[in-house]
CSV table of C-alpha atoms and ligand atoms in Angstrom, one decimal:
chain,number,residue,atom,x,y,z
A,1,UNK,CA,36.2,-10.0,37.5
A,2,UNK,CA,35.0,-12.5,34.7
A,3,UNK,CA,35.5,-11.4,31.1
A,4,UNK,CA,31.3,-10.9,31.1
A,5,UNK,CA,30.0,-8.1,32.5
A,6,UNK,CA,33.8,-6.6,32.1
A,7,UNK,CA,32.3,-3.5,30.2
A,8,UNK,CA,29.9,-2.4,32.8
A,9,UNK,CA,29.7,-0.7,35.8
A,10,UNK,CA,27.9,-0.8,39.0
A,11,UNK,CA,24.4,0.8,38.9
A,12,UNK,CA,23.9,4.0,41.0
A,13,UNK,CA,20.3,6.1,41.8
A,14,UNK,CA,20.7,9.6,39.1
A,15,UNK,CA,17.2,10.4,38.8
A,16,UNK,CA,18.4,12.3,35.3
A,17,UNK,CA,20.8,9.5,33.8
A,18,UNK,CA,20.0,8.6,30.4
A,19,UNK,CA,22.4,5.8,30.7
A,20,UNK,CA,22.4,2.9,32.7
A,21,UNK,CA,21.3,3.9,36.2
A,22,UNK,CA,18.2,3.5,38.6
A,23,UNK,CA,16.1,6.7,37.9
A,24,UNK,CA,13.9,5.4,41.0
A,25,UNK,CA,15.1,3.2,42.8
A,26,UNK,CA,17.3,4.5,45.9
A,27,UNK,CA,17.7,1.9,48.2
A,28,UNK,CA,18.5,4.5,51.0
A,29,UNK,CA,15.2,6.4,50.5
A,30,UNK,CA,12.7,6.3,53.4
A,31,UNK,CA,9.4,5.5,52.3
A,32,UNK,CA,6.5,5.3,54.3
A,33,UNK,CA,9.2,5.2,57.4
A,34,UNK,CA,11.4,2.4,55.6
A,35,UNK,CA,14.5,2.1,53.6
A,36,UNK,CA,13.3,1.5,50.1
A,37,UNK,CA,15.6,-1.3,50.1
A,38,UNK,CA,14.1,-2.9,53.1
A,39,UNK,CA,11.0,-2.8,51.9
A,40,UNK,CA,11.3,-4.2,48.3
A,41,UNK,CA,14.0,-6.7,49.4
A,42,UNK,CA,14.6,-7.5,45.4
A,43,UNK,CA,15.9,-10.5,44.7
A,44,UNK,CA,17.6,-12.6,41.5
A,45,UNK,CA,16.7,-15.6,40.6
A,46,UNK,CA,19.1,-17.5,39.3
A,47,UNK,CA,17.6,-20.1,37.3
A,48,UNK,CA,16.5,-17.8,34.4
A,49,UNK,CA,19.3,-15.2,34.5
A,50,UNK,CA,22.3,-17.7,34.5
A,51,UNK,CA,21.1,-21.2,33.7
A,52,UNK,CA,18.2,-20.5,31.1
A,53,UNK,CA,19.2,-20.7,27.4
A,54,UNK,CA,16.6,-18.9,25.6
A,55,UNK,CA,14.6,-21.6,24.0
A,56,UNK,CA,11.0,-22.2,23.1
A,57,UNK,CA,9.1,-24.9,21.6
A,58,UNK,CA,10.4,-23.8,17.9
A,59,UNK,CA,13.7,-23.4,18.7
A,60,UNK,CA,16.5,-24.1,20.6
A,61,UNK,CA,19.1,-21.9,22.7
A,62,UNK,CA,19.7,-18.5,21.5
A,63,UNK,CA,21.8,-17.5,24.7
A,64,UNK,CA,25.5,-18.6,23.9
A,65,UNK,CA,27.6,-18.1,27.8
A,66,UNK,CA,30.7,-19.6,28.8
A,67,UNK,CA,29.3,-21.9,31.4
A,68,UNK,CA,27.1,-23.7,29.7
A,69,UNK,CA,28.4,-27.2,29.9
A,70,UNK,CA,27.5,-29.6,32.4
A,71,UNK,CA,30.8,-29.6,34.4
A,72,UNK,CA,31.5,-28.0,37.9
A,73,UNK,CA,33.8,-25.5,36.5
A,74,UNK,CA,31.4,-24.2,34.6
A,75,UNK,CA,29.0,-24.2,37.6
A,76,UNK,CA,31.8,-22.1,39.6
A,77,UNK,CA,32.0,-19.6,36.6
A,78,UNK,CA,28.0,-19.1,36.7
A,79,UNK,CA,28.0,-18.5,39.8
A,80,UNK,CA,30.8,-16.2,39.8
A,81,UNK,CA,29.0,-14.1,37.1
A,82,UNK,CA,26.1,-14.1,39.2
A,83,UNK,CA,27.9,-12.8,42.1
A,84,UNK,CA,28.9,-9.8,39.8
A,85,UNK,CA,25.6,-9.8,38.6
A,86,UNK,CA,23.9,-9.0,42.1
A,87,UNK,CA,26.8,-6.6,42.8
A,88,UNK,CA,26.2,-4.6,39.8
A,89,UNK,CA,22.5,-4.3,40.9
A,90,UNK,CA,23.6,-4.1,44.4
A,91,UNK,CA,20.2,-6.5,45.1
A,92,UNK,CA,20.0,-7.6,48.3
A,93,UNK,CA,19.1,-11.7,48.1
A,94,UNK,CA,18.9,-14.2,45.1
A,95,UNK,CA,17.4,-17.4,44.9
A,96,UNK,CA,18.1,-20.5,43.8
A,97,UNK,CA,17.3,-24.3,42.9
A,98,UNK,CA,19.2,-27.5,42.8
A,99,UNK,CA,19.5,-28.0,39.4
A,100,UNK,CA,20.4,-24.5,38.5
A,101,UNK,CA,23.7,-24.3,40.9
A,102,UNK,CA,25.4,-27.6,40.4
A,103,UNK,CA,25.3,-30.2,37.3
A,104,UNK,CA,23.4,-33.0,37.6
A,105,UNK,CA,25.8,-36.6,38.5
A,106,UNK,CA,24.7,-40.2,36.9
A,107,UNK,CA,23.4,-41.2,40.6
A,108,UNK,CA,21.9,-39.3,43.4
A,109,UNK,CA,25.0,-39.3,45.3
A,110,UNK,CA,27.0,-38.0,42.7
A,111,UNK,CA,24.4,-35.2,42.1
A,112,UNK,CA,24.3,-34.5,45.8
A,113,UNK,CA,28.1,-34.1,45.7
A,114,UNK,CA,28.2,-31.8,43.2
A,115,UNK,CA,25.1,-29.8,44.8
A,116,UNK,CA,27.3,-29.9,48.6
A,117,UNK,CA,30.5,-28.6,47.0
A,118,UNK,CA,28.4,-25.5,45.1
A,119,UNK,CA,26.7,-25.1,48.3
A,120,UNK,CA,29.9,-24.2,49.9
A,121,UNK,CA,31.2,-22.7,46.7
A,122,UNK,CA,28.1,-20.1,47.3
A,123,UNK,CA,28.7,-19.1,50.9
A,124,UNK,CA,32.2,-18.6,50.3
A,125,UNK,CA,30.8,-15.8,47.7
A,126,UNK,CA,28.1,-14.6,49.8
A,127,UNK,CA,31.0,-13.5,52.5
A,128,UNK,CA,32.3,-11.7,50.1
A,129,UNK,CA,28.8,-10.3,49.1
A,130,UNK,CA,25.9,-8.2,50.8
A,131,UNK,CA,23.5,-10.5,48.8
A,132,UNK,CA,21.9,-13.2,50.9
A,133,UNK,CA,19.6,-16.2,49.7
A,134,UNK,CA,16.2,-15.0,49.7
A,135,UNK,CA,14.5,-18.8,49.0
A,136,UNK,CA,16.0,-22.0,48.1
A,137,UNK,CA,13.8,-25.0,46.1
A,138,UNK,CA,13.8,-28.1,44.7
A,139,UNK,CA,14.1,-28.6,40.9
A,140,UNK,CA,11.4,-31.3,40.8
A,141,UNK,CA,10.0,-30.8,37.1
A,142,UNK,CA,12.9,-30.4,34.7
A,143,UNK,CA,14.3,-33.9,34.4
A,144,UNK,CA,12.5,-36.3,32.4
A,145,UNK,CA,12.0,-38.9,36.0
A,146,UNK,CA,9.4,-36.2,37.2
A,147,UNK,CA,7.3,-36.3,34.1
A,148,UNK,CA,4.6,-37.4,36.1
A,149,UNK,CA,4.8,-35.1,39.0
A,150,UNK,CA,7.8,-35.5,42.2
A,151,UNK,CA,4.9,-36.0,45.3
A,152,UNK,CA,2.0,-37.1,43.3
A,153,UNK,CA,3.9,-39.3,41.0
A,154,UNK,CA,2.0,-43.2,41.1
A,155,UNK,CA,5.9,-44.7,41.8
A,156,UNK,CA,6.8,-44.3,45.0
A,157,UNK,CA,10.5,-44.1,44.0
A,158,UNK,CA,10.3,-40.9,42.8
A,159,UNK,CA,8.3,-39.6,45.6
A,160,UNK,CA,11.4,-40.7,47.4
A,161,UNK,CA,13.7,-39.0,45.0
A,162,UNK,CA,11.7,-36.2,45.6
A,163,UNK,CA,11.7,-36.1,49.3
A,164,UNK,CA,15.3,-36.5,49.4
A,165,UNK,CA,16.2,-34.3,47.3
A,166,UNK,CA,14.0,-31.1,49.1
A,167,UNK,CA,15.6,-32.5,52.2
A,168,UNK,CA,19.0,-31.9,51.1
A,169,UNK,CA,17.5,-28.3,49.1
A,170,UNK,CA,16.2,-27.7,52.9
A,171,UNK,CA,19.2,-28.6,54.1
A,172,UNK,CA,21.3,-26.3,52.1
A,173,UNK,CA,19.1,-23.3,52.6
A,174,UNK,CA,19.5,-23.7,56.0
A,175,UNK,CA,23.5,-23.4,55.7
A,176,UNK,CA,23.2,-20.4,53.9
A,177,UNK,CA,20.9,-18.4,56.1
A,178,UNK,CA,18.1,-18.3,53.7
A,179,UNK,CA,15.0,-16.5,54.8
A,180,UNK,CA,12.3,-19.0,53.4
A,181,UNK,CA,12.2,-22.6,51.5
A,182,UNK,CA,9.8,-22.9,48.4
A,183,UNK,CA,7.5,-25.3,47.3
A,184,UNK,CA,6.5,-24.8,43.4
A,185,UNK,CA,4.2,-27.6,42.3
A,186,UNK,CA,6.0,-28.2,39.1
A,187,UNK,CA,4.4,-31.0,37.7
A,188,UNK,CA,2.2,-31.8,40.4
A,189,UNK,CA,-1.7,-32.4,38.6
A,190,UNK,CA,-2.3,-33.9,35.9
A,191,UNK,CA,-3.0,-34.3,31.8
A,192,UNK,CA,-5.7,-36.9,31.8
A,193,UNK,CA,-7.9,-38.0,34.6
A,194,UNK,CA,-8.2,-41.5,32.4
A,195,UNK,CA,-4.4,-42.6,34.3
A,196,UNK,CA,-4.8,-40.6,37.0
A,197,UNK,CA,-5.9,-41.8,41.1
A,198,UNK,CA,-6.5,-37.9,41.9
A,199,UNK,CA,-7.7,-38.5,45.8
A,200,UNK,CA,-4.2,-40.5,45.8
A,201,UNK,CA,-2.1,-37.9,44.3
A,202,UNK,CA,-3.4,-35.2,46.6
A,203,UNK,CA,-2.9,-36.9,50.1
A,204,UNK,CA,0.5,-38.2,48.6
A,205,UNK,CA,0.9,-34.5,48.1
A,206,UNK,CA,-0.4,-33.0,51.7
A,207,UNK,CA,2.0,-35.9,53.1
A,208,UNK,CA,4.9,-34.5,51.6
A,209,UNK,CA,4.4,-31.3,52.5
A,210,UNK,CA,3.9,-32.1,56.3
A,211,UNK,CA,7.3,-34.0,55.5
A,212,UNK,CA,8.6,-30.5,54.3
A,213,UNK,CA,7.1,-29.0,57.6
A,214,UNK,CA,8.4,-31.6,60.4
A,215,UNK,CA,12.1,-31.4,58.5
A,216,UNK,CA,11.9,-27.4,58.7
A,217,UNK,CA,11.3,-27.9,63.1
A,218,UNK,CA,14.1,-31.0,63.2
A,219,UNK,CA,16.7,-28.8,61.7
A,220,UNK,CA,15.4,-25.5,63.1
A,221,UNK,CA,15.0,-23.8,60.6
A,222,UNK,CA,13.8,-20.3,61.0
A,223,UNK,CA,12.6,-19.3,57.8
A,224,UNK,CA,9.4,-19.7,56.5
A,225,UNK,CA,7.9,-22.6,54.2
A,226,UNK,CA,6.3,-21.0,51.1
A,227,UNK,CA,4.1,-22.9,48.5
A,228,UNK,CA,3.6,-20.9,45.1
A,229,UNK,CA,0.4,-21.5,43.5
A,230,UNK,CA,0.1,-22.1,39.9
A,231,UNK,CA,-2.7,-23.0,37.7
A,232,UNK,CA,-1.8,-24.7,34.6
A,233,UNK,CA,1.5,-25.5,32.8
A,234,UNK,CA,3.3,-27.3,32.8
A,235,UNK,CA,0.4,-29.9,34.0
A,236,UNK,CA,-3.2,-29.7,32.6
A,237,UNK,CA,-4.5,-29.3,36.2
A,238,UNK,CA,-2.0,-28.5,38.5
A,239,UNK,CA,-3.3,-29.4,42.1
A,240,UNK,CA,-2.2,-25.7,43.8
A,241,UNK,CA,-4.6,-23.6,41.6
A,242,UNK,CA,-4.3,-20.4,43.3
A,243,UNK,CA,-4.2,-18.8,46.9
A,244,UNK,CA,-7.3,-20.2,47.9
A,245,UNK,CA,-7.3,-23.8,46.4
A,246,UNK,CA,-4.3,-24.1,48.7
A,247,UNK,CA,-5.9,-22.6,51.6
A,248,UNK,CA,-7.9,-25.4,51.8
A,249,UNK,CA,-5.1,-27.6,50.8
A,250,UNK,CA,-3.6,-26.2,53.9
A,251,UNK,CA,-6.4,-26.8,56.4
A,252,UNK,CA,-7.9,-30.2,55.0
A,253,UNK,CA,-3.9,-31.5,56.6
A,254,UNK,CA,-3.2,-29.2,59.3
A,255,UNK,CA,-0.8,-27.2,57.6
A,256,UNK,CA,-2.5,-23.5,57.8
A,257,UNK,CA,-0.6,-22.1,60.5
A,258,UNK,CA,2.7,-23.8,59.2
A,259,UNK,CA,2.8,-22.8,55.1
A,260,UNK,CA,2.6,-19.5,53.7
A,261,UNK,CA,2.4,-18.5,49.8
A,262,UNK,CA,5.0,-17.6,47.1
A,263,UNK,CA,2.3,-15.3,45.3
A,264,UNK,CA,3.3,-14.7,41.0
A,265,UNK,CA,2.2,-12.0,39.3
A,266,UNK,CA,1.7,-14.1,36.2
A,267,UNK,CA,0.7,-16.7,37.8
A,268,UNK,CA,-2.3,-15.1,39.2
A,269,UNK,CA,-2.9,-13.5,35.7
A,270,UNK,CA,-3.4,-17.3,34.3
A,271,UNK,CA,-5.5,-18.2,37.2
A,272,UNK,CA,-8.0,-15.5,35.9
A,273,UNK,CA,-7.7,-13.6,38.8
A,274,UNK,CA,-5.5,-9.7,39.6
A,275,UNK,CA,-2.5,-9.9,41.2
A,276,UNK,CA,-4.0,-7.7,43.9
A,277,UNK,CA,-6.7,-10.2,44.3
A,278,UNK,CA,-4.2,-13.0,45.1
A,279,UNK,CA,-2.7,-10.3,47.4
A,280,UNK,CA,-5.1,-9.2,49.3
A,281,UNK,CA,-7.1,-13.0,50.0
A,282,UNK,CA,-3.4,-14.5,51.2
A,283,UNK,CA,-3.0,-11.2,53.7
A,284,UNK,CA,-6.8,-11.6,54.7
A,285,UNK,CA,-6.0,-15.4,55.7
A,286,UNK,CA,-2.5,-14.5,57.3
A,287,UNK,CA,-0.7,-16.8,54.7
A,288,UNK,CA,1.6,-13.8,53.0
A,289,UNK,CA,4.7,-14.7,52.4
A,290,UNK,CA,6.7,-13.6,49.5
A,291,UNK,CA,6.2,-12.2,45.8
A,292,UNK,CA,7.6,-13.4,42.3
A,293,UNK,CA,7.4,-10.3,40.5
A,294,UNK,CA,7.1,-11.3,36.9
A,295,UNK,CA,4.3,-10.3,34.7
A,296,UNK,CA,2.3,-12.5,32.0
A,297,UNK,CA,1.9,-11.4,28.3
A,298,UNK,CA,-1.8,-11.3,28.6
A,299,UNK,CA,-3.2,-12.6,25.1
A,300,UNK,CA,-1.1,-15.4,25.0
A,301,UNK,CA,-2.4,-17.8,27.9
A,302,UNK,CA,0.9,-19.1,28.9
A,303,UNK,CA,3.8,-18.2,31.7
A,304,UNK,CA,6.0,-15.8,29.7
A,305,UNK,CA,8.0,-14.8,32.8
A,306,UNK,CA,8.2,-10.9,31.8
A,307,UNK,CA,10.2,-8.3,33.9
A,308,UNK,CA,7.6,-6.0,35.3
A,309,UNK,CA,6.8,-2.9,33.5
A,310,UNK,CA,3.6,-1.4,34.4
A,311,UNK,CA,3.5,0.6,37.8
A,312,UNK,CA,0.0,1.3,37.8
A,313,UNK,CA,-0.5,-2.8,38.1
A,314,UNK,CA,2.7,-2.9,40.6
A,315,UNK,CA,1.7,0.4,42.5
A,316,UNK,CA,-1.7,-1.9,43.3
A,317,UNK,CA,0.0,-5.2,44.4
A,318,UNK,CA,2.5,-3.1,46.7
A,319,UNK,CA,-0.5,-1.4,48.1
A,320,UNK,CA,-1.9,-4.8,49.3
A,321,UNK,CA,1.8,-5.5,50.7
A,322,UNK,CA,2.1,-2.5,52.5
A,323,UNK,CA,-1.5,-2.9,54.4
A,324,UNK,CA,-0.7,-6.2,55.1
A,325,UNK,CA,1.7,-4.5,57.1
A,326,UNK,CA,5.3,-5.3,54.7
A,327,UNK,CA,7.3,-8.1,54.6
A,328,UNK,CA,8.5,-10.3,56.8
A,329,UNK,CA,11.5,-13.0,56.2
A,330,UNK,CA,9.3,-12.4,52.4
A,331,UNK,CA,10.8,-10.2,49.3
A,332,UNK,CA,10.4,-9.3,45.5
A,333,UNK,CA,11.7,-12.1,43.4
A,334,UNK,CA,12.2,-10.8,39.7
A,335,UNK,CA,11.2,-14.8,38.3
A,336,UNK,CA,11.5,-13.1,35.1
A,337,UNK,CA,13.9,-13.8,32.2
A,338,UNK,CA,14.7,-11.9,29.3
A,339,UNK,CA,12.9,-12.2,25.5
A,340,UNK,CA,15.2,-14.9,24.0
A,341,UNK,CA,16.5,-12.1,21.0
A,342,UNK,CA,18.1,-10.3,24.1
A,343,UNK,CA,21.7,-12.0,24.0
A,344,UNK,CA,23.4,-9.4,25.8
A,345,UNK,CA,24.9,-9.3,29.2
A,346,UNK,CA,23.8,-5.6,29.3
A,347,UNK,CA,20.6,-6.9,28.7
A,348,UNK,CA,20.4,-8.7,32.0
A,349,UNK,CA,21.6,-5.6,33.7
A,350,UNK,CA,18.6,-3.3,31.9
A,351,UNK,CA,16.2,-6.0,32.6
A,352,UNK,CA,16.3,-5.8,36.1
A,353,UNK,CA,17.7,-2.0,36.3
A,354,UNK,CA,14.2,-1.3,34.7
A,355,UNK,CA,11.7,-3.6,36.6
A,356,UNK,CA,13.3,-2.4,40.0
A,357,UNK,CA,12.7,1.2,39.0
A,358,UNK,CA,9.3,0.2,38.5
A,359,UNK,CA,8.8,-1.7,41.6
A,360,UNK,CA,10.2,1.4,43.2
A,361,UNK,CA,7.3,3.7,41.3
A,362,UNK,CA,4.7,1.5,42.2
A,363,UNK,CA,6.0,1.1,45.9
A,364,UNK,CA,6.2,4.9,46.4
A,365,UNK,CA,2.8,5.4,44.6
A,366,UNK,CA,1.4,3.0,47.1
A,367,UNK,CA,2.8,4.8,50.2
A,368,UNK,CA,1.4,7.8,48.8
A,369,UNK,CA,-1.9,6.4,48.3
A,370,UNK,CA,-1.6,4.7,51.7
A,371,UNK,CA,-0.4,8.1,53.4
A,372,UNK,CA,-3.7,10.3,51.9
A,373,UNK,CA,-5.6,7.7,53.0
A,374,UNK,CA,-9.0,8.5,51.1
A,375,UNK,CA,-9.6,4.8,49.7
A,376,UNK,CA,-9.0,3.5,52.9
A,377,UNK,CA,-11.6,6.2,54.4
A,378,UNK,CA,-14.3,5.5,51.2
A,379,UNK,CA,-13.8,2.1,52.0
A,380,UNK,CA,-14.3,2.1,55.8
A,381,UNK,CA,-17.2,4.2,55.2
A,382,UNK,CA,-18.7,2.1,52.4
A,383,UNK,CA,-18.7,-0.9,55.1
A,384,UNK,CA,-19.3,1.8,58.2
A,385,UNK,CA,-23.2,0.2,59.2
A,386,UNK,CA,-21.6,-2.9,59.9
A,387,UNK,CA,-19.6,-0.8,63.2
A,388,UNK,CA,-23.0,0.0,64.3
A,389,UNK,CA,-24.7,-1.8,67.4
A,390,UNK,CA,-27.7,-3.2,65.1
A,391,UNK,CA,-24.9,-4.4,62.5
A,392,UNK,CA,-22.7,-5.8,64.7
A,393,UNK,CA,-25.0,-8.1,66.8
A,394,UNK,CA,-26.9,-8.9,63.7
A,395,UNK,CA,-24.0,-11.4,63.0
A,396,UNK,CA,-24.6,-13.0,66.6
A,397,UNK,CA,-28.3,-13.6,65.5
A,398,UNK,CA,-31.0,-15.8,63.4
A,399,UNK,CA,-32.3,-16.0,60.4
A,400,UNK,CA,-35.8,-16.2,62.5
A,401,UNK,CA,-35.1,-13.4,64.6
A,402,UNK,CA,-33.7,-11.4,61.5
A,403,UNK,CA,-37.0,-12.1,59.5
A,404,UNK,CA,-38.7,-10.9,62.4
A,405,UNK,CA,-37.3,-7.6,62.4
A,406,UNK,CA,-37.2,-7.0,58.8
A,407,UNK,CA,-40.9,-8.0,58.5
A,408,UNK,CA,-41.7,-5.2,61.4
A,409,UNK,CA,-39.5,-2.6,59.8
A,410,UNK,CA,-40.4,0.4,57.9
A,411,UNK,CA,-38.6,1.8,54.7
A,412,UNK,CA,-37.0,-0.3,52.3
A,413,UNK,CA,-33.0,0.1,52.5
A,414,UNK,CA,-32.0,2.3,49.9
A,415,UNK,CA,-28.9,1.1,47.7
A,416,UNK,CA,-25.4,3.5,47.6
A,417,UNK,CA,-23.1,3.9,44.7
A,418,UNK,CA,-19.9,2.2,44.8
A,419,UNK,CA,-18.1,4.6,43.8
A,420,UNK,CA,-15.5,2.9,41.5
A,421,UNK,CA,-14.8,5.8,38.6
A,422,UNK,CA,-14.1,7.9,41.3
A,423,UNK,CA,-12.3,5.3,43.4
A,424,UNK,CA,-10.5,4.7,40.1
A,425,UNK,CA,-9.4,8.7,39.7
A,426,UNK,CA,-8.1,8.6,42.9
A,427,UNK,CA,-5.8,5.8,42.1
A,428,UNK,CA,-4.8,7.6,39.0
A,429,UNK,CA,-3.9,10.8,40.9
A,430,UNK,CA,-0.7,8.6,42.3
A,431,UNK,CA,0.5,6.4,39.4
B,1,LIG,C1,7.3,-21.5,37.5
B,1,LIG,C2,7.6,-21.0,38.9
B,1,LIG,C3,9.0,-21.3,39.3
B,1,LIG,C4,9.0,-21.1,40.8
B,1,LIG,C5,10.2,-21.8,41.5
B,1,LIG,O1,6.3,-21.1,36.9
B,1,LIG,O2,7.3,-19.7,38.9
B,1,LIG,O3,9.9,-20.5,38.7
B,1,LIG,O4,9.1,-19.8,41.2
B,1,LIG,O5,10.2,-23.2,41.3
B,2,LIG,NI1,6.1,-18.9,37.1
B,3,LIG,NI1,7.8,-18.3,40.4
């Protein structure tokens, strides 16, 4: 045991605890014929738990740990911490990327070494461990060589940096059993289109990901390949919108049946859509991967990265999750780090004690919803005229033959309420 979370104890389900304690969450609960656990398959990330250090555009790190120097002792501490970390929470998977687990070197060969020797470092924990690796990705947006995007950059020697360096993320993933490989856009779009080729950029950036793709098959790699849509920031225009800009990413170079998506809460939230709405379009075009479960503060227009804390917003995503029938190799990734006054390791430990209890609200009040089964019935009904004979062929007809009909016909259609206060009270009843 490190000297950091020395005080604290591992969490446990006491539905009356006013202490420390998951009030909710109980992974061995069977909910809607599932093990709670199973179902929200909660993961860390590492990156803004262990390497973050609190800083924002006024000011610098507030966050003072032991391992934050760039040496690979340091990086063995971290990850040490984190170990205890996920055992404290008893969370099933983390996830990681490059630059969080190992320091960077002064070439690409030293940073790879460095990376290779935490790689190992990391399995030798997860033995020890019941947490697995949820995702792996590239750091492609941090260092300064990627200010203009890793795949879309106009040098070709950082699209090279770039590709090598999510071959050897791939490649680590792969040794470590992870269940899928992420692609965030980081700085792939743009500030100003004045410098900026943007058909270029965009084939550059379908290229690479069919690179990403035909690596995944050489290596066999069994997971799936997510891409996590994003709006703005850090780039003016960033080239992966939202679910459905990248749908058509995906089918413009052959990539629909290969890619699935990373879906953020907050990052819907910025893309002026619900989370539900991301939700529910990626399940309608089979791309459903995986979940970053971190909400947006929603006056202030930017990716705050907030631990989840409304379950009638969760209880609504995990609704769309559960109809699109759970998840697969995908999970709950809390991509969420605390408010920089929070210095405390006990912070860390409430942070995501808290926004797994709500997950766990808003998953059972989405079973429950599921289960009664009277939005699903006001919805089939709403649509019902379409399962008739005269609806369903009229999709196999004309406009010509239509007009014909309608011209012929008798009483005007008469228009039906939606229903959505009452839809709305329904919901309510569960949350
Ligand atoms: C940033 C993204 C990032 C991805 C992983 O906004 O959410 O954290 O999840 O690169
Ligand atoms: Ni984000
Ligand atoms: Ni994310």
């Amino acid at each position: 045991m490190t000297e950091f979370f020395k005080d604290l104890n591992r969490l446990s389900y006491d539905p009356d605890s006013t202490d420390l304690a998951f009030r909710h969450y109980n992974p061995d609960e069977v909910v809607a014929g599932k093990r709670m656990e199973d179902h929200l398959r909660f993961a860390v990330a590492y990156w803004h738990s262990f390497a973050w250090p609190g800083g924002d555009p006024f000011g610098g790190p507030t966050f003072d740990r032991p391992w934050f120097d760039e040496s690979m002792q340091s990086a063995r501490l971290k990850a040490d911490v984190a170990f205890e970390m996920f055992d404290l929470l008893n969370v099933p998977f983390f996830c990681w990327h490059d630059a969080d687990i190992r320091p960077e070197g002064d070439t690409f060969a030293e940073s790879l070494r460095n990376f290779q020797e935490m790689v190992d470092y990391l399995g030798t924990k997860m033995e020890a461990s019941k947490t697995k690796l949820l995702w792996g990705t590239a750091n492609l947006f941090s260092h300064r060589r990627f200010m203009a995007g890793a795949a879309t950059n106009p040098d070709p020697e950082i699209f090279a940096w770039s590709a090598a360096t999510v071959k050897n993320c791939m490649d680590a993933t792969h040794k470590l059993g992870g269940q899928n490989y992420v692609l965030w856009g980081g700085r792939e779009g743009y500030e100003t289109l004045l410098n900026t080729d943007l058909r270029r950029e965009r084939q550059q950036a379908g290229r690479f990901l069919q690179m990403a793709v035909e690596y995944k098959h050489k290596i066999g790699f069994k997971g799936a390949i997510l891409v996590e849509p994003k709006p703005q920031e850090p780039s003016k225009h960033q080239y992966d919108y939202d679910v459905a800009t990248v749908y058509g990413f995906l089918k413009e170079f052959g990539l629909e049946g290969e890619v699935q998506m990373n879906i953020e809460q907050g990052h819907a939230i910025l893309a002026g859509h619900s989370f539900e709405h991301e939700l529910a379009l990626a399940a309608s075009l089979g791309i459903l991967g995986s979940i970053d479960m971190n909400r947006n503060d929603y006056q202030s227009g930017w990716d705050t990265d907030q631990f989840p804390n409304n379950v009638p917003e969760v209880a609504l995503a995990y609704y769309e999750v559960l109809k699109a029938g759970g998840f697969t190799t995908g999970g709950t990734n809390f991509d969420a780090k605390l408010r920089r006054q929070s210095l405390d390791p006990v912070d860390l430990i409430a942070g995501h004690a808290g926004a797994m209890d709500v997950c766990a609200r808003g998953l059972k009040a989405a079973a429950a919803m599921l289960e009664d089964g009277t939005l699903e019935a006001m919805r089939a009904e709403r649509y019902a005229g379409w399962d008739s004979a005269e609806g369903k062929a009229l999709l196999d007809s004309d406009f010509a033959t239509i007009a014909a009909q309608v011209e012929s016909g008798g009483t005007p259609p008469e228009p039906r309420s939606g229903r959505q206060e009452i839809l709305e009270n329904i919901v309510n009843r569960f949350v």
